[in-house]
Coordinates of C-alpha atoms in Angstrom, one line a residue:
M471 CA 56.5 80.4 6.5
K472 CA 58.9 77.5 6.3
P473 CA 59.4 75.8 2.9
T474 CA 59.1 72.0 2.8
G475 CA 60.3 71.4 -0.8
I476 CA 57.1 69.3 -1.3
V477 CA 55.1 70.0 -4.5
R478 CA 51.7 68.4 -5.3
K479 CA 49.4 68.7 -8.3
V480 CA 45.7 69.5 -8.1
D481 CA 43.6 66.7 -9.6
E482 CA 40.5 67.1 -11.8
L483 CA 38.3 67.5 -8.8
G484 CA 40.5 70.2 -7.2
R485 CA 42.0 67.8 -4.5
V486 CA 45.5 68.0 -3.2
V487 CA 47.1 65.2 -1.1
L488 CA 48.8 66.4 2.1
P489 CA 51.9 64.2 2.7
I490 CA 51.7 62.0 5.8
E491 CA 54.8 63.6 7.3
I492 CA 53.1 67.0 7.4
R493 CA 49.8 65.5 8.7
R494 CA 51.6 63.7 11.5
T495 CA 53.6 66.8 12.4
L496 CA 50.4 68.9 12.6
G497 CA 48.3 66.3 14.2
I498 CA 45.9 66.0 11.3
D499 CA 44.1 62.6 11.2
V500 CA 41.7 61.0 8.7
K501 CA 38.3 62.8 8.8
D502 CA 39.7 65.8 10.6
S503 CA 38.2 69.1 9.3
L504 CA 40.5 71.9 7.9
E505 CA 39.7 75.6 7.8
I506 CA 40.6 77.3 4.5
F507 CA 41.9 80.9 4.4
V508 CA 43.0 83.1 1.6
D509 CA 45.5 85.8 2.3
D510 CA 47.5 87.9 -0.3
G511 CA 47.4 85.2 -3.0
M512 CA 48.1 82.3 -0.6
I513 CA 45.8 79.5 0.4
I514 CA 46.2 78.6 4.1
L515 CA 44.9 75.4 5.6
R516 CA 44.6 75.0 9.4
K517 CA 43.2 72.2 11.5
Y518 CA 39.7 73.2 12.5
E519 CA 39.2 73.7 16.2
P520 CA 35.7 74.8 17.4
A521 CA 35.9 78.2 19.1
D522 CA 33.7 80.5 21.1
I523 CA 30.8 81.6 18.9
F524 CA 31.1 85.2 20.1
T525 CA 34.8 86.0 20.3
G526 CA 36.7 83.1 18.7
D527 CA 38.4 82.2 22.0
L528 CA 39.8 78.7 22.1
E529 CA 40.3 78.3 25.9
D530 CA 38.1 77.2 28.7
L531 CA 35.1 76.3 26.5
I532 CA 31.9 74.5 27.2
E533 CA 29.2 73.3 24.8
F534 CA 25.8 74.8 25.0
K535 CA 23.1 73.7 22.6
G536 CA 25.6 72.6 20.0
H537 CA 27.8 75.7 20.2
K538 CA 31.1 76.4 22.0
V539 CA 31.1 79.3 24.5
S540 CA 34.0 80.4 26.8
K541 CA 33.4 80.5 30.5
K542 CA 34.8 84.1 30.4
N543 CA 32.0 85.1 28.1
I544 CA 29.3 83.3 30.1
K545 CA 30.4 85.3 33.1
E546 CA 30.4 88.6 31.1
M547 CA 26.9 87.8 29.8
A548 CA 25.6 87.0 33.3
A549 CA 27.0 90.2 34.7
Q550 CA 25.4 92.2 31.9
A551 CA 22.1 90.5 32.6
G552 CA 22.5 91.5 36.3
L553 CA 23.1 88.0 37.5
K554 CA 25.8 87.1 40.1
I555 CA 27.6 83.8 39.7
A556 CA 30.1 82.1 41.9
D557 CA 33.5 81.0 40.4

């Protein structure tokens, strides 16, 4: 991790303000969603990016009935179902 030297207080509602410099650097815009992780006493925020519902892959996704699925997994499912698909 890289220290920034920035310190912020938590308000009465549990909110913390992320400085504009950090938001710009990380490409976080107003209304963007953030994922929250906890690891070894640390809180980690990451810009939320929808991923494949089966494997978490982030590449080559399509949307199907409101869910993201990678083309790789679609091909694997088709093969498992005994279907042949062209690339």
